[in-house]
Short mmCIF file of C-alpha atoms in Angstrom, two decimals:
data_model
loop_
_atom_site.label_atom_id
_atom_site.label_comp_id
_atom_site.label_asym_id
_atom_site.label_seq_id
_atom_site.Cartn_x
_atom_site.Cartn_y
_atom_site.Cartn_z
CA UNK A 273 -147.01 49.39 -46.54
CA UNK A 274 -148.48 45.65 -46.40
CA UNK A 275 -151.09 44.37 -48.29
CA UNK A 276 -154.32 46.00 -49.20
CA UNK A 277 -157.38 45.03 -46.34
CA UNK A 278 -159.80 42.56 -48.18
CA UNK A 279 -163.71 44.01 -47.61
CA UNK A 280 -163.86 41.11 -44.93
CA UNK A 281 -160.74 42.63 -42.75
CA UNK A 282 -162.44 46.36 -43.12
CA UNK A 283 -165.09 45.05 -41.22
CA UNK A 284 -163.39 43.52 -38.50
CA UNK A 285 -161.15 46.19 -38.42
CA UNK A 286 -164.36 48.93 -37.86
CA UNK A 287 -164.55 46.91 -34.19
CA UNK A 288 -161.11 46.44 -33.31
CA UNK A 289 -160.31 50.81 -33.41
CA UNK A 290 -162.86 50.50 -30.84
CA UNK A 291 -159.46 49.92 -28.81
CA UNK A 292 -158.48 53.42 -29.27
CA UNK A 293 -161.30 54.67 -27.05
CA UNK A 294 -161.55 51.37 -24.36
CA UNK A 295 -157.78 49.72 -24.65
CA UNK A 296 -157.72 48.80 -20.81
CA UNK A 297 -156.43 45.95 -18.38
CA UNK A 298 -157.48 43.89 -15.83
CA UNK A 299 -155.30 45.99 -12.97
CA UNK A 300 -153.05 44.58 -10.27
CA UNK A 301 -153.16 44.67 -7.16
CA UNK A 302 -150.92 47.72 -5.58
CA UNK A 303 -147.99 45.67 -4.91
CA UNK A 304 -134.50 48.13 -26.49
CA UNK A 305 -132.90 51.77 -27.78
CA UNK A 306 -135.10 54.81 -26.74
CA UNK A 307 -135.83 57.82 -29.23
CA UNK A 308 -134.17 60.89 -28.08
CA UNK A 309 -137.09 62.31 -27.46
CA UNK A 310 -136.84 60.56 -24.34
CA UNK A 311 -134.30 62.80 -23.04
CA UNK A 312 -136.44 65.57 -22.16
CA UNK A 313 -137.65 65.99 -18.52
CA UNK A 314 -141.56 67.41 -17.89
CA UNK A 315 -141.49 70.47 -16.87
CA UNK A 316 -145.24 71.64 -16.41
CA UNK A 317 -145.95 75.10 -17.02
CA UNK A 318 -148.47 74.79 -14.18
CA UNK A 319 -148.85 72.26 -11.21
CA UNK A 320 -151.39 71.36 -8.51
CA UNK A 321 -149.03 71.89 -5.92
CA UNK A 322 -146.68 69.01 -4.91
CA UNK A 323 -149.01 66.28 -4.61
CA UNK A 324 -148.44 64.47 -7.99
CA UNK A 325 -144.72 65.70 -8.86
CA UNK A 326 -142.67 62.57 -7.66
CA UNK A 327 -145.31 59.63 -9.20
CA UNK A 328 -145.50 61.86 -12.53
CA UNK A 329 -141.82 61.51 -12.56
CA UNK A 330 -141.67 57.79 -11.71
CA UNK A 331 -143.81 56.99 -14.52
CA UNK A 332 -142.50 59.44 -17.14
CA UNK A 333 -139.13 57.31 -16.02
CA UNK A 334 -140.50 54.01 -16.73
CA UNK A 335 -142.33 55.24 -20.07
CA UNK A 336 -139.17 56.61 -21.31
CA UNK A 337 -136.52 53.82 -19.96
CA UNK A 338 -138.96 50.90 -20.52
CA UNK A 339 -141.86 51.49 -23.00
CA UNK A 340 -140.86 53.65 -25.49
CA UNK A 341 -138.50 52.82 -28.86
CA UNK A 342 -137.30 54.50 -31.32
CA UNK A 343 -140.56 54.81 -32.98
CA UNK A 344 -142.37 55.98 -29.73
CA UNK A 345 -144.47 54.28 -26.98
CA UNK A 346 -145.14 50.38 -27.32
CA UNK A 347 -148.24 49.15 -27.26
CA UNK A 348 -147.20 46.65 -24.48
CA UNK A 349 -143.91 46.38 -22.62
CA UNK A 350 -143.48 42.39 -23.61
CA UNK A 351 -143.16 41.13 -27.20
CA UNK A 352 -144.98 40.24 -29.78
CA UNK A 353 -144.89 38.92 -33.82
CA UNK A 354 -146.71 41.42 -34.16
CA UNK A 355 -148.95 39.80 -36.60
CA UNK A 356 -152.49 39.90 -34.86
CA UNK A 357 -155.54 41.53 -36.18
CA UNK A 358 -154.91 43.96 -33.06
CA UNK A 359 -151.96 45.92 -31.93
CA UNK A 360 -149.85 44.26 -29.36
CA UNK A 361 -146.13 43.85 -28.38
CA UNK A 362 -143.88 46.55 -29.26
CA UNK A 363 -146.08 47.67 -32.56
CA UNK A 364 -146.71 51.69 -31.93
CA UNK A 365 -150.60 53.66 -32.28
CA UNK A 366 -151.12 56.80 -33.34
CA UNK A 367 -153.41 57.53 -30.05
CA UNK A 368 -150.03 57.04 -28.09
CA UNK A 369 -148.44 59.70 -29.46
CA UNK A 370 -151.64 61.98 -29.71
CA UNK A 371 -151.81 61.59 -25.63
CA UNK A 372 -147.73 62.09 -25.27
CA UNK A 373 -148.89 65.49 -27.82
CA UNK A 374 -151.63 66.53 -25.40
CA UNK A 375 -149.56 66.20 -22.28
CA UNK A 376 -146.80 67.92 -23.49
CA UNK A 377 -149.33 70.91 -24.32
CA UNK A 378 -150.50 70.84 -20.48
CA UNK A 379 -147.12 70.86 -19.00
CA UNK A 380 -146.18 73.66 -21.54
CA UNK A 381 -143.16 71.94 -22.38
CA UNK A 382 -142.58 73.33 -25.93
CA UNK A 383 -139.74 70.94 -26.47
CA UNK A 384 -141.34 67.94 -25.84
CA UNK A 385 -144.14 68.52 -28.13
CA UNK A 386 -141.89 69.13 -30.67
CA UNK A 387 -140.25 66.14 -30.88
CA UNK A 388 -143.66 64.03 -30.41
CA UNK A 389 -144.69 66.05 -33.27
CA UNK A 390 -142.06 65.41 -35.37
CA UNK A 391 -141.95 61.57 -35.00
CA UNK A 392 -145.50 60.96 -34.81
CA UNK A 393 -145.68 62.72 -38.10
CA UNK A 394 -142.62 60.63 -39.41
CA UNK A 395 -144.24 57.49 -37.99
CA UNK A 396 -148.13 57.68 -38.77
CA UNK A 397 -148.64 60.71 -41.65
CA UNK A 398 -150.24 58.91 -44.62
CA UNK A 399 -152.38 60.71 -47.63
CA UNK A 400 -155.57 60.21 -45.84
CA UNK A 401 -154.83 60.24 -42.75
CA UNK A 402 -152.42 59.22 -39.98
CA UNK A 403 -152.36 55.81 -39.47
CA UNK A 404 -153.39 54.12 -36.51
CA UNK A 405 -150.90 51.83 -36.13
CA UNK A 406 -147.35 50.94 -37.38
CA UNK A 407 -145.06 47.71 -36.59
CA UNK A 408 -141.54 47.83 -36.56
CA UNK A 409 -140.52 44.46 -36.79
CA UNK A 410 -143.25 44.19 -39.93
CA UNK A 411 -142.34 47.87 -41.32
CA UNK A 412 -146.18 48.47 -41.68
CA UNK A 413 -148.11 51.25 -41.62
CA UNK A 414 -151.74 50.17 -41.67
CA UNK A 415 -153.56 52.06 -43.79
CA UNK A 416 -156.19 52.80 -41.80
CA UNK A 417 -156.62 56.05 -39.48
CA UNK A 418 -159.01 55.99 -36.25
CA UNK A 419 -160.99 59.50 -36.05
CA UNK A 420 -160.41 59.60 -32.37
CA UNK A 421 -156.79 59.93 -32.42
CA UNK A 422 -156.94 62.24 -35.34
CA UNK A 423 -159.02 64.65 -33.77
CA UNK A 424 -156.74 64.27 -30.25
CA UNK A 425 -153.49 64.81 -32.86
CA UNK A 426 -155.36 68.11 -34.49
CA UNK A 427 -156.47 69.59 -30.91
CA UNK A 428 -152.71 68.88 -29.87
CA UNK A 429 -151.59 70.72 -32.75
CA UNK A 430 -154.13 73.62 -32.26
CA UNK A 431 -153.54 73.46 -28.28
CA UNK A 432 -149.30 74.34 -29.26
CA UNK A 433 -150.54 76.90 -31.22
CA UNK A 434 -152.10 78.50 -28.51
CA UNK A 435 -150.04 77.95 -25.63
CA UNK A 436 -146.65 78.19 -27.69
CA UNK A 437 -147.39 80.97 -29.89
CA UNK A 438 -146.81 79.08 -32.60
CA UNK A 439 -149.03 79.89 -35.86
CA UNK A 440 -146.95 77.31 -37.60
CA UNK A 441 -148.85 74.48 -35.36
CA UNK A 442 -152.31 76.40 -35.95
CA UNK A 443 -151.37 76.33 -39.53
CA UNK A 444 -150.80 72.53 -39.61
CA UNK A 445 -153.88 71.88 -37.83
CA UNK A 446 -156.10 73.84 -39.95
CA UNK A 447 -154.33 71.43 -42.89
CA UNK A 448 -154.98 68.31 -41.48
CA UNK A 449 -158.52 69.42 -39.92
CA UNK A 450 -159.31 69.69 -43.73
CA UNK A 451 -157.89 66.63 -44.58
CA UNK A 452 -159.96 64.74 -41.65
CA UNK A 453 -163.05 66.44 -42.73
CA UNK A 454 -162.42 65.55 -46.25
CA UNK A 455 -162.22 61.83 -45.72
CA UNK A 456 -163.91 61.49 -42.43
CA UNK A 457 -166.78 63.35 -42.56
CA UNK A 458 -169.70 62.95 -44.99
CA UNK A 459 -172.98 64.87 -45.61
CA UNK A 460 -172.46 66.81 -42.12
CA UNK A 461 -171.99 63.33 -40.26
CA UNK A 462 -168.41 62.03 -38.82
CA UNK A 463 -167.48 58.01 -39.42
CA UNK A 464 -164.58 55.99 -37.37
CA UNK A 465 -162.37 55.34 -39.72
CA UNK A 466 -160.93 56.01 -43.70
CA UNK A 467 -158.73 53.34 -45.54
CA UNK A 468 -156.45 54.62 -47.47
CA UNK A 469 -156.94 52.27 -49.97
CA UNK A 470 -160.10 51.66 -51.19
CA UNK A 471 -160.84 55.27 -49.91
CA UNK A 472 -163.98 54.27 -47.96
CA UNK A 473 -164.99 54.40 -44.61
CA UNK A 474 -167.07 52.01 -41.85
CA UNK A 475 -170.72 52.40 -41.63
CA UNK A 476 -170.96 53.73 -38.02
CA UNK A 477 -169.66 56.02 -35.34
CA UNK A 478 -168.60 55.15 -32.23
CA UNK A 479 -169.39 57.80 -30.21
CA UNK A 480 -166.44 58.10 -27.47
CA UNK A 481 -164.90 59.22 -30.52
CA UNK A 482 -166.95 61.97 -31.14
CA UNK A 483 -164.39 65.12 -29.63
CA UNK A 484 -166.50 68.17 -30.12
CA UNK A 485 -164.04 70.59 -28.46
CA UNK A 486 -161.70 69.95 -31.45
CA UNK A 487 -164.82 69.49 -34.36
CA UNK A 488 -165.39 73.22 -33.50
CA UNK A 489 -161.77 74.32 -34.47
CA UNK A 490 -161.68 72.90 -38.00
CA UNK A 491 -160.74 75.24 -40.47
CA UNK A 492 -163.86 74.48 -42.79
CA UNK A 493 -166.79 76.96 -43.67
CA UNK A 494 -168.77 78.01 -40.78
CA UNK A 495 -171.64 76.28 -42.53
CA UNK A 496 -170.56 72.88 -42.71
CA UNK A 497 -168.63 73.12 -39.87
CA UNK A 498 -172.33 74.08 -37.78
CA UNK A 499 -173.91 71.56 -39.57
CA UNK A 500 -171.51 68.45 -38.07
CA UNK A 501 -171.07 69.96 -34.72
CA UNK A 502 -174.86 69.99 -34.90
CA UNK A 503 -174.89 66.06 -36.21
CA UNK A 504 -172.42 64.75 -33.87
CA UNK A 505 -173.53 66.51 -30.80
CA UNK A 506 -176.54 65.40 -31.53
CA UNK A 507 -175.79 61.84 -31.96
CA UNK A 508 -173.55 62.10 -28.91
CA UNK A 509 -176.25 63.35 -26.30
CA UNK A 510 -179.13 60.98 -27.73
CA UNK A 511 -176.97 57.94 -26.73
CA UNK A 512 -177.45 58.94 -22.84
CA UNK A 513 -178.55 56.21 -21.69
CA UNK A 514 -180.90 57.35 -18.35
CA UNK A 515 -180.39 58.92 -15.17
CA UNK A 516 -180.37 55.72 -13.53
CA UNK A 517 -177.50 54.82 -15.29
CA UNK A 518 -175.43 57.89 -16.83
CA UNK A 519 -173.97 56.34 -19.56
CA UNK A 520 -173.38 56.27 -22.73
CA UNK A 521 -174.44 54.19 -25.68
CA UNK A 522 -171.13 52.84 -27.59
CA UNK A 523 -171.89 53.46 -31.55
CA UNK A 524 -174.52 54.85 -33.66
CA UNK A 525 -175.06 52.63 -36.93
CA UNK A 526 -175.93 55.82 -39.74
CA UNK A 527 -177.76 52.74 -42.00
CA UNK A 528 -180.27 51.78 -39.58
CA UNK A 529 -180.27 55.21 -37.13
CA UNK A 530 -180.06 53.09 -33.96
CA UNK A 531 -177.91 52.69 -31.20
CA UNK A 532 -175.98 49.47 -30.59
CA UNK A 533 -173.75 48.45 -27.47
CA UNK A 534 -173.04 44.79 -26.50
CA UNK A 535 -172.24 46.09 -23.32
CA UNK A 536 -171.12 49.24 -22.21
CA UNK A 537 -167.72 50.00 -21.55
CA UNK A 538 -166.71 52.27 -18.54
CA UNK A 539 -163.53 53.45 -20.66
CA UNK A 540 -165.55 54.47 -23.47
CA UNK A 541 -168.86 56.39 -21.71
CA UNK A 542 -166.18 58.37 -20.08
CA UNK A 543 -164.65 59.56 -22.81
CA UNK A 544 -167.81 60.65 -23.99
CA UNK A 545 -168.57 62.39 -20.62
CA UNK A 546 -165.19 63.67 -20.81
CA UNK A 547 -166.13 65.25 -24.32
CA UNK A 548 -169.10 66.67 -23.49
CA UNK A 549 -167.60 68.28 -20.11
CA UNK A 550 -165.37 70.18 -22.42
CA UNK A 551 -168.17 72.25 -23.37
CA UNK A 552 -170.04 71.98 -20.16
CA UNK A 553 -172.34 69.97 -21.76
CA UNK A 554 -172.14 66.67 -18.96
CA UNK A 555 -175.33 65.69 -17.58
CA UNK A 556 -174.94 66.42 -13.25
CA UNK A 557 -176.38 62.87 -12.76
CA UNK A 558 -173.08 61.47 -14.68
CA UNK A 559 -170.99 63.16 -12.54
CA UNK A 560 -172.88 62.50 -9.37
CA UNK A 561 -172.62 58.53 -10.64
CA UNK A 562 -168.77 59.03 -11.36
CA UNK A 563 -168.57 60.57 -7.49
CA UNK A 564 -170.17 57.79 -5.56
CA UNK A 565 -168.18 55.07 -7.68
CA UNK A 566 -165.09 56.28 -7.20
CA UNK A 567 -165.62 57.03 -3.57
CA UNK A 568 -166.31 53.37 -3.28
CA UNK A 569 -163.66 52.46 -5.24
CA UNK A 570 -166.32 50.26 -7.93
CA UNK A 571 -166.12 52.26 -10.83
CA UNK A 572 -165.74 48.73 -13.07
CA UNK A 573 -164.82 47.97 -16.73
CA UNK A 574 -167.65 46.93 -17.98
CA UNK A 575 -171.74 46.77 -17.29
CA UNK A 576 -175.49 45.96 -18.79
CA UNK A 577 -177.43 48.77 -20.27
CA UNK A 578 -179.41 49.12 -16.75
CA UNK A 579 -175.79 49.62 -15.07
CA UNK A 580 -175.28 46.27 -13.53
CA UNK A 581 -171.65 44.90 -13.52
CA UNK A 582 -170.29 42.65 -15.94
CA UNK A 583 -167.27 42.21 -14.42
CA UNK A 584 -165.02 43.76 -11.50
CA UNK A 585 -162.11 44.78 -13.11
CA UNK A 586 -160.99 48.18 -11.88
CA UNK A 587 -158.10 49.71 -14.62
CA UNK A 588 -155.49 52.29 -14.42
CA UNK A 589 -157.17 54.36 -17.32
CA UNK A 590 -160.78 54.25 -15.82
CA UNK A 591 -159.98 56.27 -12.55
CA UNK A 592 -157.35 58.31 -14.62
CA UNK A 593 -160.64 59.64 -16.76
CA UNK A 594 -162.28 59.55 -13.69
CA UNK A 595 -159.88 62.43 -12.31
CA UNK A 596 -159.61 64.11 -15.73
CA UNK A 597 -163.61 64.79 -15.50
CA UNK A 598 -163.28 65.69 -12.45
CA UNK A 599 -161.04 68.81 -13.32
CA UNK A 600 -162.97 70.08 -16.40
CA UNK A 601 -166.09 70.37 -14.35
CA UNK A 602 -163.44 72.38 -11.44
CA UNK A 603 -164.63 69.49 -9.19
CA UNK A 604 -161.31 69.22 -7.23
CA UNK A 605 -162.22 66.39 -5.17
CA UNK A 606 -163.08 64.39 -7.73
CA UNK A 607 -159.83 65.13 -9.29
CA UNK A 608 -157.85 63.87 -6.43
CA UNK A 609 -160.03 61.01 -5.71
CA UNK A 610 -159.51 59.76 -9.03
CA UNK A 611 -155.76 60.66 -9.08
CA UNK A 612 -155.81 58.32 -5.56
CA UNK A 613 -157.64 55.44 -6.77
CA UNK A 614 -155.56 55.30 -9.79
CA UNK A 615 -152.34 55.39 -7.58
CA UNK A 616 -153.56 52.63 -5.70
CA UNK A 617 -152.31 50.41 -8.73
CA UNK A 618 -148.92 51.85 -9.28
CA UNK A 619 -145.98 49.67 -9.43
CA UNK A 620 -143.60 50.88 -5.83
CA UNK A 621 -141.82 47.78 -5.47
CA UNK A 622 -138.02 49.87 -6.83
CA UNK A 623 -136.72 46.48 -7.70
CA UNK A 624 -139.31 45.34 -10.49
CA UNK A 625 -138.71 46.45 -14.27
CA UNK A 626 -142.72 48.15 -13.71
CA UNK A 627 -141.33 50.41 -11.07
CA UNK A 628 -143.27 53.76 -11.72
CA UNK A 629 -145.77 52.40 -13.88
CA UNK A 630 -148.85 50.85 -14.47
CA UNK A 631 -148.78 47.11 -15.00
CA UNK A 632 -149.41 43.76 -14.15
CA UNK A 633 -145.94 42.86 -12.02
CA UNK A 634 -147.09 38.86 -12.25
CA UNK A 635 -146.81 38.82 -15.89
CA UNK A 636 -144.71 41.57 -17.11
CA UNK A 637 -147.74 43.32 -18.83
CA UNK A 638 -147.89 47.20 -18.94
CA UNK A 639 -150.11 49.21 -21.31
CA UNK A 640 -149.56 52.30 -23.64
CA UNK A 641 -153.20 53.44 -22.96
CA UNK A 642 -152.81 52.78 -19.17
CA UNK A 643 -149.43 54.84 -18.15
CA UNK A 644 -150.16 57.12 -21.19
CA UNK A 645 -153.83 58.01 -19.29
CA UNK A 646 -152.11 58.09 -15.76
CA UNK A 647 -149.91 60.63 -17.39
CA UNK A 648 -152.26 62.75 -18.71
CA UNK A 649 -154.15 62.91 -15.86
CA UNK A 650 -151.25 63.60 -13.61
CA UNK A 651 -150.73 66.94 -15.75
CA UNK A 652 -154.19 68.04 -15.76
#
C-alpha cells in the first residue's frame, strides 16, 4: 500500500475515476509473462451466428498474448513508471477485470469467470472496497475504489450466479453489495468513490456511474434499497439533457443540487443510456440520435451542451456502446452497425504486434477500455 492521499490528491482524484466511465482514444485509421488465465479459449454459450466469431477471436488473441500480465489486462500495451496521477503503462484497473467478469458471464464460459474472479479478487479486494487500480512495478494498491466498477464486479458476480448455478457467486455478491452500500452510499444517495483511508468519500456523482440494473440486486432492506434506486434514478433521468440533444449531463454535485459538465463526453452519456436501457427506461429520441450518428459514421468523442462537436475523434469504445445499446433495446441493426463501425478500426495488418486489436499502429498505443469494450460487445 503507498502513502496515504493528502485532502488535495482526494480531490483530484474525484475527476480522474471519471476515466473509468470515458477512458477512450483518438482511433486510427483501419490500416511480458501472461496469467494462466489466459489459456482459456471463449466459448460463448450463445452466438449471433458467424458474423463476429473470427474478429472476437483475433482480439481475445492479442488481449491475451499482448495486453494482459500476470496481474491481468494493462492499462496500455507500452510502458510506463507508472507514477502519474492516472493509470497508464502496464499498471492494472479494477474496471478491466469487471468487463473480462461480464464477458465471461455472456459467453457462459464458467471457467473463465472463475479465474477473472479469483485474480481480480487477489489483485483489487481491499476493506472498503476493491481498488481501482494497482501497479506492479510500484506494488500499490490505491486505496481508492470507483463505484462504477464495483457495481459492474457485483452484477458479474450476481450474473455467474444466475447463469452458472452458482449460489456461492450470489452469496459473494450479496457480501460485497453490502459492503458497497455501506461505504458508498449515504442517506439513500450513491457517491463515486470511498478511500480507504480517511474513510470518506467525494462530494458528487457522476452519473454514467449510476448502474441501476445492479442497485436493484443489493442484498439490503427493501426500504433502503427503494429509497436509492429512487435517488439515483432520479438523479440519472433529470440530467437528460433535451431532445435536441439526447444526452446526458456528466455529474450531479449533492452540495449545491446542480448539474455540472465541462463538456459532454460521448463515452460517458452512453453509458448512462446504456443503464437506463437495461430497464427500458432510454428515452426513443436517444436512440433515434445514436441511429443517425452511427449511420453516418459521426458519433464523436466529445460535444457542447447543445450537441455541437468538440472534436472529431471517433473511438473503438464509442461504437462498441453504440452496438451494446443497440441489443438491449432488440434493435438488431443498430447492433451490427455499431459492431461495423467499430471494426472499421481494427488492427488486420498480421504482421504488426496490434494484429486483432484496437490500437494506434503509428505509436504502439492500445487501450484496456478500448479492446476490453470491443470484446464485450462482440459477445453481446
Amino acid at each position: 500500500m503507498g502513502k496515504p492521499f493528502s485532502s488535495v490528491t482526494v480531490v483530484v482524484l474525484s475527476l480522474l475515476l471519471l476515466t473509468s466511465c470515458g477512458n477512450f482514444e483518438a482511433a486510427p485509421e483501419p490500416s511480458s509473462p501472461t496469467a494462466d488465465i489466459t489459456a482459456v479459449s471463449p466459448t460463448p454459450a450463445s452466438d449471433r451466428g458467424t458474423l463476429n466469431r473470427k474478429e472476437r477471436q483475433e482480439l481475445y488473441a492479442f488481449i491475451n498474448k499482448q495486453l494482459t500480465g500476470p496481474y491481468g489486462v494493462y492499462t496500455n500495451l507500452l510502458e510506463t513508471d507508472e507514477s502519474g496521477e492516472a493509470a497508464s503503462g502496464h499498471e492494472i484497473l479494477s474496471e478491466s477485470a469487471s468487463l473480462l467478469m461480464r464477458t465471461a458471464v455472456l459467453e457462459g464460459s464458467k471457467e473463465q469467470f472463475a479465474a477473472r474472479w479469483t485474480l481480480a479478487k487477489q489483485t483489487f479486494d481491499m476493506e472498503g472496497g476493491f481498488s481501482y487500480r494497482y501497479s506492479p512495478k510500484l506494488q500499490k494498491q490505491y486505496p481508492v475504489n470507483a463505484a462504477v466498477d464495483d457495481l459492474r464486479l457485483i452484477g458479474a458476480l450476481y450474473g455467474a450466479g444466475q447463469a452458472f448455478k452458482e449460489p456461492g457467486y450470489t452469496a459473494e455478491a450479496d457480501k460485497y453489495g453490502k459492503r458497497f452500500y455501506d461505504n458508498n452510499v449515504k442517506s439513500g444517495y450513491m457517491y463515486d468513490f470511498y478511500d480507504n483511508v480517511y474513510k470518506t468519500t467525494n462530494k458528487f456523482v457522476t452519473l454514467c456511474y449510476i448502474d441501476l440494473s445492479v442497485l436493484r440486486n443489493l442484498a439490503i432492506p427493501i426500504e433502503k434499497r427503494n429509497l436509492l434506486l429512487h435517488n439515483m434514478g432520479g438523479i440519472l433521468e433529470e440530467g437528460y439533457l433535451s431532445d435536441a440533444f439526447p444526452f446526458y449531463e456528466t455529474r450531479f454535485d449533492y452540495d449545491t443540487g446542480t448539474y455540472g459538465s465541462e463538456g459532454i463526453n460521448t463515452v460517458e452519456s452512453l453509458l448512462s443510456i446504456l443503464h437506463l436501457a437495461e430497464l427500458n427506461r432510454q428515452k426513443p429520441a436517444s436512440i433515434s440520435y445514436i441511429k443517425e450518428q452511427v449511420a453516418a459514421g459521426t458519433l464523436y468523442g466529445q460535444y457542447t451542451r447543445d450537441g455541437k462537436p468538440l472534436n472529431d475523434i471517433r473511438s473503438t469504445a464509442i461504437y462498441a456502446l453504440a452496438a451494446m445499446i443497440g441489443a438491449e433495446v432488440g434493435d438488431g441493426a443498430l447492433y451490427q452497425a455499431g459492431i461495423e463501425r467499430m471494426n472499421e478500426f481494427r488492427v488486420t495488418d498480421a504482421g504488426s504486434p496490434l494484429y486483432g486489436g484496437f490500437g494506434d499502429t503509428g505509436t504502439g498505443q492500445a487501450y484496456s477500455f478500448d479492446n476490453l469494450m470491443a470484446l464485450l460487445a462482440y459477445s453481446y
